[in-house]
CSV table of C-alpha atoms and ligand atoms in Angstrom, one decimal:
chain,number,residue,atom,x,y,z
A,579,MET,CA,25.0,181.2,159.3
A,580,ALA,CA,27.0,178.9,157.1
A,581,SER,CA,25.9,180.6,153.9
A,582,HIS,CA,26.5,184.0,155.5
A,583,SER,CA,30.1,183.3,156.2
A,584,ARG,CA,30.6,181.8,152.7
A,585,VAL,CA,29.4,185.0,151.1
A,586,ASN,CA,31.8,187.0,153.3
A,587,SER,CA,34.9,185.0,152.4
A,588,GLN,CA,34.0,185.0,148.8
A,589,HIS,CA,33.7,188.8,149.0
A,590,VAL,CA,37.2,189.0,150.5
A,591,SER,CA,38.9,186.6,148.1
A,592,GLU,CA,37.4,187.6,144.8
A,593,PRO,CA,39.4,190.8,143.9
A,594,ALA,CA,42.7,189.0,144.5
A,595,LEU,CA,41.6,186.0,142.4
A,596,ARG,CA,40.4,188.2,139.5
A,597,GLU,CA,43.7,190.1,139.7
A,598,ALA,CA,45.7,186.8,139.6
A,599,ALA,CA,43.6,185.5,136.7
A,600,GLU,CA,44.3,188.8,134.7
A,601,ARG,CA,48.0,188.6,135.5
A,602,SER,CA,48.1,185.0,134.4
A,603,TYR,CA,46.5,185.8,131.0
A,604,GLU,CA,49.0,188.6,130.5
A,605,TYR,CA,51.8,186.2,131.4
A,606,LEU,CA,50.6,183.7,128.8
A,607,HIS,CA,50.1,186.3,126.1
A,608,THR,CA,53.6,187.8,126.5
A,609,MET,CA,55.3,184.4,126.6
A,610,GLU,CA,55.9,184.4,122.8
A,611,ASP,CA,57.8,187.7,122.8
A,612,ARG,CA,59.9,187.5,125.9
A,613,ASN,CA,63.4,186.0,126.3
A,614,VAL,CA,63.3,182.5,127.6
A,615,ALA,CA,65.8,183.3,130.4
A,616,PRO,CA,65.1,186.3,132.6
A,617,ASN,CA,67.4,189.2,132.0
A,618,ALA,CA,69.8,190.7,134.5
A,619,ALA,CA,67.4,193.6,135.3
A,620,ALA,CA,64.6,191.1,136.2
A,621,LEU,CA,67.0,189.2,138.4
A,622,ALA,CA,68.2,192.3,140.1
A,623,ALA,CA,64.6,193.4,140.8
A,624,LEU,CA,64.1,190.4,143.0
A,625,GLU,CA,65.9,192.5,145.6
A,626,HIS,CA,62.5,194.1,146.2
A,627,PHE,CA,61.4,191.0,148.1
A,628,HIS,CA,64.1,191.4,150.6
A,629,GLU,CA,62.4,193.5,153.2
A,630,PRO,CA,62.0,192.9,156.9
A,631,PHE,CA,59.0,190.8,157.7
A,632,PRO,CA,56.3,193.5,157.4
A,633,GLU,CA,54.9,194.9,160.6
A,634,ASN,CA,51.4,195.3,159.2
A,635,PRO,CA,49.0,193.4,156.9
A,636,SER,CA,48.9,194.1,153.1
A,637,ASP,CA,45.9,194.1,150.8
A,638,PRO,CA,45.8,190.7,149.0
A,639,VAL,CA,45.4,192.5,145.6
A,640,GLU,CA,48.6,194.5,146.3
A,641,VAL,CA,50.4,191.3,147.3
A,642,VAL,CA,49.4,189.7,144.0
A,643,ASN,CA,50.5,192.8,142.1
A,644,MET,CA,53.9,192.8,143.8
A,645,LEU,CA,54.4,189.2,143.1
A,646,ASP,CA,53.5,189.6,139.4
A,647,LYS,CA,55.5,192.8,139.0
A,648,PHE,CA,58.8,191.4,140.4
A,649,GLY,CA,58.1,187.6,140.1
A,650,ALA,CA,56.8,187.1,136.6
A,651,PRO,CA,59.8,188.7,134.8
A,652,ALA,CA,62.2,186.5,137.0
A,653,THR,CA,60.7,183.2,135.8
A,654,ALA,CA,62.3,181.0,133.2
A,655,ALA,CA,59.8,180.7,130.4
A,656,THR,CA,59.4,177.0,130.8
A,657,THR,CA,55.7,177.0,129.8
A,658,GLY,CA,56.6,178.5,126.4
A,659,GLY,CA,57.7,176.5,123.3
A,660,ARG,CA,61.4,177.2,123.3
A,661,TYR,CA,62.7,175.9,126.7
A,662,PHE,CA,64.8,172.8,126.1
A,663,GLY,CA,66.8,172.7,129.4
A,664,PHE,CA,67.0,169.7,131.7
A,665,VAL,CA,63.8,167.6,131.1
A,666,ILE,CA,61.1,170.1,131.8
A,667,GLY,CA,57.5,169.8,130.7
A,668,GLY,CA,55.1,172.8,130.2
A,669,THR,CA,51.7,172.8,131.6
A,670,LEU,CA,48.7,171.6,129.7
A,671,PRO,CA,45.7,174.1,129.6
A,672,ALA,CA,43.4,171.7,131.4
A,673,SER,CA,45.8,170.9,134.2
A,674,LEU,CA,46.7,174.6,134.7
A,675,ALA,CA,43.0,175.5,134.9
A,676,ALA,CA,42.3,172.5,137.1
A,677,SER,CA,45.1,173.6,139.5
A,678,TRP,CA,43.3,177.0,139.9
A,679,LEU,CA,40.1,175.1,140.9
A,680,ALA,CA,42.0,172.6,143.0
A,681,ASN,CA,43.8,175.4,144.9
A,682,THR,CA,40.5,177.1,145.5
A,683,TRP,CA,39.2,173.9,147.0
A,684,ASP,CA,42.5,173.5,149.0
A,685,GLN,CA,41.9,169.8,149.7
A,686,ASN,CA,44.2,167.7,151.9
A,687,ALA,CA,44.5,164.5,149.9
A,688,ALA,CA,45.8,162.5,152.8
A,689,LEU,CA,42.5,160.8,153.6
A,690,ARG,CA,39.4,160.1,151.6
A,691,VAL,CA,37.2,161.7,154.2
A,692,MET,CA,39.1,165.0,154.0
A,693,ALA,CA,39.1,165.1,150.2
A,694,PRO,CA,36.7,162.6,148.5
A,695,VAL,CA,37.2,163.9,145.0
A,696,ALA,CA,41.0,163.8,145.4
A,697,ALA,CA,41.0,160.2,146.7
A,698,GLU,CA,38.8,159.1,143.8
A,699,LEU,CA,40.7,160.9,141.1
A,700,GLU,CA,44.0,159.5,142.4
A,701,GLU,CA,42.6,156.0,141.9
A,702,VAL,CA,41.3,156.9,138.4
A,703,VAL,CA,44.7,158.3,137.2
A,704,LEU,CA,46.7,155.4,138.7
A,705,LYS,CA,44.6,153.0,136.6
A,706,TRP,CA,44.8,155.2,133.5
A,707,VAL,CA,48.6,155.4,133.8
A,708,CYS,CA,48.9,151.6,134.1
A,709,GLU,CA,46.6,151.2,131.1
A,710,ALA,CA,48.4,153.8,129.0
A,711,LEU,CA,51.9,152.4,129.7
A,712,GLY,CA,51.0,148.7,129.5
A,713,LEU,CA,51.8,148.1,133.2
A,714,PRO,CA,50.0,145.4,135.2
A,715,SER,CA,46.4,146.4,135.9
A,716,ASP,CA,46.6,145.3,139.6
A,717,CYS,CA,49.5,147.6,140.4
A,718,ASP,CA,48.9,150.0,143.2
A,719,GLY,CA,50.8,153.2,143.5
A,720,GLY,CA,50.9,156.7,145.0
A,721,LEU,CA,51.2,160.3,143.9
A,722,VAL,CA,54.3,162.0,145.1
A,723,THR,CA,56.2,165.2,144.5
A,724,CYS,CA,58.8,163.9,141.9
A,725,ALA,CA,60.7,161.0,140.5
A,726,THR,CA,63.3,161.3,143.3
A,727,THR,CA,60.6,160.6,145.9
A,728,ALA,CA,59.0,158.0,143.7
A,729,ASN,CA,62.3,156.2,143.5
A,730,PHE,CA,62.6,156.5,147.2
A,731,THR,CA,59.1,155.1,147.8
A,732,ALA,CA,59.7,152.2,145.5
A,733,LEU,CA,63.1,151.4,147.0
A,734,ALA,CA,61.8,151.6,150.6
A,735,THR,CA,59.0,149.2,149.5
A,736,ALA,CA,61.5,146.8,147.9
A,737,ARG,CA,63.6,146.9,151.1
A,738,HIS,CA,60.5,146.2,153.2
A,739,ALA,CA,59.4,143.3,150.9
A,740,LEU,CA,62.8,141.6,150.4
A,741,LEU,CA,63.7,141.8,154.1
A,742,SER,CA,60.3,140.6,155.1
A,743,ARG,CA,60.8,137.5,152.9
A,744,LEU,CA,64.1,137.0,154.7
A,745,GLY,CA,62.3,137.0,158.0
A,746,TRP,CA,63.2,140.6,159.0
A,747,ASN,CA,60.7,143.4,159.8
A,748,VAL,CA,62.5,146.5,158.8
A,749,ALA,CA,59.7,148.8,159.9
A,750,GLU,CA,60.1,147.6,163.5
A,751,ASP,CA,63.7,146.5,163.7
A,752,GLY,CA,65.4,148.9,161.3
A,753,MET,CA,68.4,148.4,159.1
A,754,PHE,CA,71.1,147.7,161.7
A,755,GLY,CA,71.6,143.9,161.9
A,756,ALA,CA,69.3,143.2,159.0
A,757,PRO,CA,70.3,140.6,156.4
A,758,PRO,CA,72.4,142.3,153.7
A,759,ILE,CA,70.6,143.4,150.5
A,760,GLN,CA,72.6,143.6,147.3
A,761,VAL,CA,71.7,146.7,145.2
A,762,VAL,CA,72.6,146.7,141.5
A,763,VAL,CA,72.6,149.8,139.4
A,764,GLY,CA,73.9,150.7,135.9
A,765,GLN,CA,76.9,152.9,135.3
A,766,GLU,CA,74.5,155.5,134.0
A,767,VAL,CA,72.2,155.5,137.0
A,768,HIS,CA,70.5,158.8,137.6
A,769,ALA,CA,71.7,160.7,140.6
A,770,SER,CA,68.2,160.7,142.1
A,771,VAL,CA,68.3,156.9,142.5
A,772,LEU,CA,71.6,157.2,144.4
A,773,LYS,CA,70.0,159.8,146.6
A,774,ALA,CA,66.9,157.5,147.1
A,775,LEU,CA,69.2,154.6,148.0
A,776,ASN,CA,71.1,156.8,150.5
A,777,LEU,CA,67.8,157.9,152.1
A,778,ALA,CA,66.6,154.3,152.3
A,779,GLY,CA,69.7,153.4,154.3
A,780,PHE,CA,71.4,151.4,151.5
A,781,GLY,CA,74.3,153.8,151.1
A,782,SER,CA,74.9,155.2,147.6
A,783,LYS,CA,78.4,153.7,147.6
A,784,ARG,CA,77.4,150.2,148.7
A,785,VAL,CA,76.1,149.3,145.3
A,786,THR,CA,77.3,147.0,142.5
A,787,VAL,CA,77.7,149.1,139.4
A,788,VAL,CA,77.2,147.4,136.0
A,789,GLU,CA,79.0,148.6,133.0
A,790,ALA,CA,77.0,150.5,130.3
A,791,ASP,CA,77.3,150.5,126.5
A,792,GLU,CA,78.1,153.5,124.3
A,793,GLN,CA,74.4,154.7,124.5
A,794,GLY,CA,74.4,154.4,128.3
A,795,ARG,CA,72.4,151.1,128.4
A,796,MET,CA,73.2,148.7,131.2
A,797,ARG,CA,74.9,145.6,129.8
A,798,ALA,CA,72.8,142.6,130.8
A,799,ASP,CA,75.8,140.3,130.1
A,800,LYS,CA,77.7,142.1,132.9
A,801,LEU,CA,75.1,141.5,135.6
A,802,PRO,CA,76.4,140.0,138.8
A,803,ARG,CA,74.9,136.9,140.4
A,804,LEU,CA,71.3,137.8,141.4
A,805,ASP,CA,69.4,136.3,144.3
A,806,ARG,CA,66.3,136.9,146.4
A,807,SER,CA,68.1,139.5,148.4
A,808,THR,CA,68.9,141.6,145.4
A,809,ILE,CA,67.4,144.9,144.1
A,810,VAL,CA,68.2,145.7,140.5
A,811,CYS,CA,67.6,149.3,139.4
A,812,ILE,CA,67.2,149.8,135.7
A,813,GLN,CA,66.4,152.9,133.6
A,814,ALA,CA,63.8,153.8,131.0
A,815,GLY,CA,65.1,156.9,129.3
A,816,ASN,CA,68.7,158.0,130.1
A,817,VAL,CA,68.5,161.7,131.1
A,818,ASN,CA,71.2,162.5,128.5
A,819,SER,CA,70.9,160.1,125.6
A,820,GLY,CA,67.3,159.0,126.1
A,821,SER,CA,68.4,155.3,125.8
A,822,PHE,CA,66.6,152.4,127.5
A,823,ASP,CA,68.2,149.5,129.4
A,824,PRO,CA,67.5,146.0,128.0
A,825,ALA,CA,64.6,145.4,130.4
A,826,ARG,CA,63.3,142.1,129.2
A,827,GLU,CA,66.6,140.3,129.5
A,828,ILE,CA,67.3,141.8,133.0
A,829,CYS,CA,63.8,141.3,134.3
A,830,LEU,CA,63.6,137.6,133.2
A,831,ARG,CA,66.9,136.9,134.8
A,832,ALA,CA,65.9,138.7,138.0
A,833,ARG,CA,62.6,136.7,138.1
A,834,GLU,CA,64.4,133.4,138.0
A,835,GLN,CA,66.2,134.4,141.2
A,836,ALA,CA,63.3,136.2,142.8
A,837,SER,CA,65.2,139.5,142.8
A,838,TRP,CA,63.3,142.8,142.8
A,839,VAL,CA,63.6,145.0,139.7
A,840,HIS,CA,62.9,148.8,140.1
A,841,VAL,CA,62.6,151.0,137.0
A,842,ASP,CA,63.6,154.7,137.0
A,843,GLY,CA,61.4,155.8,134.2
A,844,ALA,CA,61.1,159.5,135.1
A,845,PHE,CA,60.3,160.6,131.5
A,846,GLY,CA,61.2,157.7,129.2
A,847,LEU,CA,58.6,155.3,130.4
A,848,TRP,CA,55.9,157.5,128.9
A,849,ALA,CA,57.2,156.5,125.4
A,850,ALA,CA,55.0,153.4,126.0
A,851,ALA,CA,52.0,155.6,125.4
A,852,SER,CA,52.9,155.9,121.7
A,853,PRO,CA,52.3,153.0,119.3
A,854,LYS,CA,55.3,154.3,117.4
A,855,TYR,CA,57.7,154.2,120.3
A,856,LYS,CA,56.3,151.5,122.7
A,857,ASP,CA,58.7,148.9,121.4
A,858,LEU,CA,61.5,150.8,123.2
A,859,VAL,CA,59.8,150.2,126.4
A,860,ALA,CA,59.0,146.5,125.9
A,861,GLY,CA,60.0,144.4,128.9
A,862,PHE,CA,59.8,147.1,131.5
A,863,GLU,CA,56.3,145.9,132.4
A,864,LEU,CA,58.0,142.8,133.9
A,865,ALA,CA,59.6,144.8,136.7
A,866,ASP,CA,58.3,145.1,140.3
A,867,SER,CA,58.2,148.9,140.7
A,868,TRP,CA,58.3,152.0,138.6
A,869,ALA,CA,59.0,155.7,139.2
A,870,MET,CA,58.0,158.4,136.9
A,871,ASP,CA,57.2,162.1,136.6
A,872,ALA,CA,53.9,163.5,135.2
A,873,HIS,CA,55.5,167.0,135.3
A,874,LYS,CA,58.0,166.0,132.6
A,875,TRP,CA,56.8,164.5,129.3
A,876,PRO,CA,53.0,164.5,130.1
A,877,ASN,CA,53.1,168.2,130.9
A,878,ILE,CA,51.2,168.2,134.1
A,879,ASN,CA,52.0,171.3,136.2
A,880,TYR,CA,54.5,170.9,139.1
A,881,ASP,CA,54.8,169.0,141.2
A,882,SER,CA,53.7,165.6,140.0
A,883,GLY,CA,55.5,162.3,140.5
A,884,ILE,CA,54.1,158.8,140.4
A,885,VAL,CA,55.2,155.5,142.0
A,886,LEU,CA,53.7,152.2,141.0
A,887,VAL,CA,54.3,148.8,142.6
A,888,ARG,CA,53.3,145.4,141.3
A,889,ASP,CA,52.7,144.0,144.8
A,890,ALA,CA,50.0,146.3,146.2
A,891,MET,CA,50.3,144.8,149.7
A,892,ALA,CA,54.1,145.5,149.8
A,893,LEU,CA,53.6,149.2,149.1
A,894,ARG,CA,50.8,149.4,151.6
A,895,SER,CA,52.9,147.6,154.3
A,896,ALA,CA,55.9,149.8,153.7
A,897,MET,CA,54.0,153.1,153.7
A,898,THR,CA,51.3,152.6,156.1
A,899,ILE,CA,50.8,155.0,159.1
A,900,SER,CA,48.7,154.1,162.0
A,901,ALA,CA,47.1,156.1,164.8
A,902,ALA,CA,43.9,155.8,166.6
A,903,TYR,CA,42.3,158.8,164.9
A,904,LEU,CA,43.3,157.6,161.4
A,905,GLN,CA,40.6,155.0,161.2
A,906,PRO,CA,41.5,152.6,158.5
A,907,GLY,CA,38.6,152.4,156.1
A,908,THR,CA,38.0,149.6,153.7
A,909,ARG,CA,38.8,151.7,150.7
A,910,ARG,CA,42.1,153.0,149.5
A,911,GLU,CA,43.5,155.9,151.5
A,912,PRO,CA,46.1,158.0,149.7
A,913,MET,CA,48.4,158.5,152.7
A,914,HIS,CA,49.1,154.8,153.1
A,915,HIS,CA,50.6,154.7,149.6
A,916,ALA,CA,53.3,157.3,149.8
A,917,PRO,CA,55.8,158.9,152.3
A,918,GLU,CA,53.7,162.0,152.8
A,919,ALA,CA,50.6,162.3,154.9
A,920,SER,CA,49.1,165.8,154.3
A,921,ARG,CA,49.6,166.7,150.7
A,922,ARG,CA,48.1,168.7,147.8
A,923,ALA,CA,45.6,166.9,145.6
A,924,ARG,CA,47.9,166.2,142.7
A,925,GLY,CA,45.4,163.7,141.3
A,926,ILE,CA,43.1,166.5,140.3
A,927,GLU,CA,45.5,168.2,137.9
A,928,LEU,CA,46.8,164.9,136.7
A,929,TRP,CA,43.3,163.7,135.9
A,930,ALA,CA,42.5,167.0,134.1
A,931,GLY,CA,45.6,166.8,131.9
A,932,LEU,CA,45.2,163.2,131.0
A,933,LYS,CA,41.4,163.6,130.4
A,934,SER,CA,42.1,166.5,128.1
A,935,LEU,CA,44.7,164.5,126.1
A,936,GLY,CA,43.1,161.1,125.9
A,937,ARG,CA,45.3,158.2,124.7
A,938,SER,CA,45.7,159.7,121.2
A,939,GLY,CA,46.6,163.1,122.6
A,940,LEU,CA,49.3,161.6,124.9
A,941,ALA,CA,50.7,159.5,122.0
A,942,ASN,CA,50.7,162.6,119.8
A,943,LEU,CA,52.5,164.6,122.4
A,944,ILE,CA,55.2,161.9,122.6
A,945,GLU,CA,55.5,161.6,118.9
A,946,ARG,CA,55.5,165.3,118.1
A,947,THR,CA,58.3,166.1,120.6
A,948,CYS,CA,60.4,163.2,119.3
A,949,ALA,CA,59.9,164.5,115.7
A,950,HIS,CA,61.1,167.9,116.9
A,951,ALA,CA,64.2,166.3,118.4
A,952,GLN,CA,64.9,164.6,115.1
A,953,ARG,CA,64.6,167.9,113.3
A,954,PHE,CA,67.1,169.5,115.7
A,955,ALA,CA,69.5,166.7,115.3
A,956,ALA,CA,69.3,166.8,111.5
A,957,GLY,CA,69.6,170.6,111.3
A,958,LEU,CA,72.7,170.6,113.5
A,959,ARG,CA,74.3,167.6,111.8
A,960,GLU,CA,73.8,169.3,108.3
A,961,ALA,CA,75.5,172.4,109.6
A,962,GLY,CA,78.5,170.2,110.5
A,963,PHE,CA,78.1,169.7,114.2
A,964,GLU,CA,78.4,166.3,115.9
A,965,ILE,CA,75.4,164.6,117.4
A,966,LEU,CA,76.7,162.4,120.2
A,967,ASN,CA,73.8,160.1,120.8
A,968,GLU,CA,71.4,158.0,118.8
A,969,VAL,CA,68.3,160.2,119.0
A,970,VAL,CA,65.8,157.5,120.0
A,971,ILE,CA,63.3,159.8,121.7
A,972,ASN,CA,63.2,163.5,122.7
A,973,GLN,CA,66.9,164.0,123.8
A,974,VAL,CA,69.6,165.4,121.6
A,975,LEU,CA,73.3,165.8,122.6
A,976,VAL,CA,75.4,168.1,120.4
A,977,SER,CA,79.0,169.1,120.5
A,978,PHE,CA,80.2,172.3,118.9
A,979,GLY,CA,83.8,171.2,118.9
A,980,SER,CA,86.1,171.5,121.9
A,981,SER,CA,84.8,171.5,125.4
A,982,GLU,CA,85.5,175.3,125.7
A,983,ARG,CA,83.8,176.2,122.5
A,984,THR,CA,80.7,174.1,123.4
A,985,LEU,CA,80.5,175.7,126.8
A,986,GLU,CA,80.8,179.2,125.1
A,987,VAL,CA,78.1,178.4,122.6
A,988,ILE,CA,75.8,177.2,125.4
A,989,ARG,CA,76.5,180.4,127.4
A,990,ARG,CA,75.7,182.6,124.4
A,991,ILE,CA,72.5,180.7,123.5
A,992,GLN,CA,71.3,181.1,127.1
A,993,GLU,CA,72.1,184.8,127.1
A,994,GLU,CA,70.7,185.5,123.7
A,995,GLY,CA,67.3,184.4,124.9
A,996,THR,CA,65.6,182.8,121.8
A,997,CYS,CA,65.7,179.4,123.5
A,998,TRP,CA,67.4,177.8,126.4
A,999,CYS,CA,69.4,174.6,126.6
A,1000,SER,CA,71.6,173.1,129.3
A,1001,GLY,CA,75.0,171.7,129.2
A,1002,THR,CA,76.1,168.2,130.2
A,1003,VAL,CA,79.0,165.8,130.0
A,1004,TRP,CA,78.4,162.6,127.9
A,1005,ARG,CA,81.0,159.9,128.1
A,1006,GLY,CA,83.7,162.4,128.9
A,1007,ARG,CA,82.6,165.0,126.3
A,1008,THR,CA,81.0,168.3,127.0
A,1009,ALA,CA,77.7,168.6,125.1
A,1010,MET,CA,74.7,170.8,124.8
A,1011,ARG,CA,71.6,168.8,125.6
A,1012,ILE,CA,68.3,169.6,123.9
A,1013,SER,CA,65.3,168.1,125.6
A,1014,VAL,CA,62.0,168.6,123.7
A,1015,SER,CA,59.5,167.9,126.4
A,1016,SER,CA,56.8,170.6,126.1
A,1017,TRP,CA,53.4,170.3,124.4
A,1018,ALA,CA,53.7,174.0,123.6
A,1019,THR,CA,56.7,173.5,121.2
A,1020,SER,CA,55.7,174.1,117.6
A,1021,SER,CA,57.6,173.5,114.4
A,1022,ALA,CA,58.0,177.3,114.2
A,1023,ASP,CA,59.6,177.3,117.6
A,1024,VAL,CA,62.0,174.6,116.5
A,1025,GLU,CA,63.0,176.4,113.3
A,1026,ARG,CA,63.4,179.7,115.2
A,1027,SER,CA,65.5,178.0,117.9
A,1028,LEU,CA,67.6,176.0,115.5
A,1029,ALA,CA,68.4,179.2,113.4
A,1030,ALA,CA,69.5,181.0,116.6
A,1031,MET,CA,71.7,178.0,117.7
A,1032,LEU,CA,73.3,177.8,114.3
A,1033,ARG,CA,73.9,181.6,114.0
A,1034,ILE,CA,75.4,181.7,117.5
A,1035,ALA,CA,77.6,178.6,116.9
A,1036,ARG,CA,79.0,180.2,113.7
A,1037,GLU,CA,79.7,183.4,115.4
A,1038,THR,CA,81.6,181.7,118.3
A,1039,PRO,CA,85.3,181.5,117.6
A,1040,ALA,CA,86.7,178.0,117.4
B,116,PLP,C1,64.4,163.9,136.0
B,116,PLP,C2,64.8,162.6,136.3
B,116,PLP,C3,64.8,162.1,137.7
B,116,PLP,C4,64.5,163.0,138.8
B,116,PLP,O1,63.3,163.6,138.7
B,116,PLP,P1,62.7,164.7,139.7
B,116,PLP,O2,61.3,164.9,139.3
B,116,PLP,O3,63.5,165.9,139.5
B,116,PLP,O4,62.9,164.2,141.1
B,116,PLP,C5,65.1,160.8,137.9
B,116,PLP,N1,65.5,160.0,136.9
B,116,PLP,C6,65.5,160.4,135.6
B,116,PLP,C7,65.9,159.4,134.5
B,116,PLP,C8,65.2,161.7,135.3
B,116,PLP,O5,65.2,162.1,134.0
């Protein structure tokens, strides 16, 4: 009976899967030639999806066809080599392929008994990440959607741990009436940390803001008095300049006072995987918790965030969920290490991507993308345009003159379609931000994109 029903469902699913695979290959093959941003016609065609909820079923193959026909052209080509907007990684071949398999398995990674392979691979990748980044080997952690959730998980854990040391059980008694916690952030704190603080009940305005230097690094000499009811949020990799806060100095001071240091290392922390860049990250291993994204620099497919906590018990206490039917086993259960219960098995794709790279491949990915960023900076500077940041890793900030002209150049670059970059404001100045985060970017992509940027910039009236 069991084998009979398996044959049946296979029979039903196979044509749609084959269709999806064919359409995927086609998408990958045409990536090179298409504009990075979807054109107006592609965006207008999305209108086809706006129909009343269909009365009757559709054939799965037709569903896939329709999705590909109107969906694929309306994607931003972020998996190609010439997307430099925000901080967006591509998708490594092994992790893309693993996601097909993992989606076929459709495992719920909440509990080991529901998804043994997912629970196991989650443990493996958490260890690998600690090893690769030089973080304490006895850290525990969780796999979450993104750095925002990783920041939230870590800050909720810090809240739980600090209040517990002060004799307050926040899980049971909540935040009202709890001893006050001082939260310290840098002037250049990422907006996601402020959102995480607001979700965790700290209030994004109720923070002490520490001045930053001209690269956006927190000034350690401007830290307020720290104590055992303080959380200090520092940053590895400023989203604009790529700069790193002086972690060693801050962590050592925080340790003396038993404060908690949390690191937002969404992409920058991965620089630790490269022998050439790991000095930038020195000192961050002294912190208490870390948030990062695997979907950025390591190029694991979306979504893939990681939270790590030095005090494994603290994470477990803050994130645990108990019910009679969730029998606590003696082994690690994914759902007790993150806010989510049911979730996709992100560990599978993360394992596949990291396994395919190995330590040298990950280091090479970091170094290659940093070298591409250097090339962009040099090419733009030679042409007379101002680079606003010290290009320490993969982020380049360029001004094309006045704010209006820079915005117009960005608009034209986005419209022209060779490459795609986003705009930002850096220390009061409008800039175009180039983030080289994809494994797929080749030197040819860089030269082609640079030539397009320079041509468009020259054509744009001052
Ligand atoms: C991208 C980024 C985040 C937020 O990441 P999400 O994955 O979008 O939640 C947080 N901090 C820094 C420094 C980032 O670069």
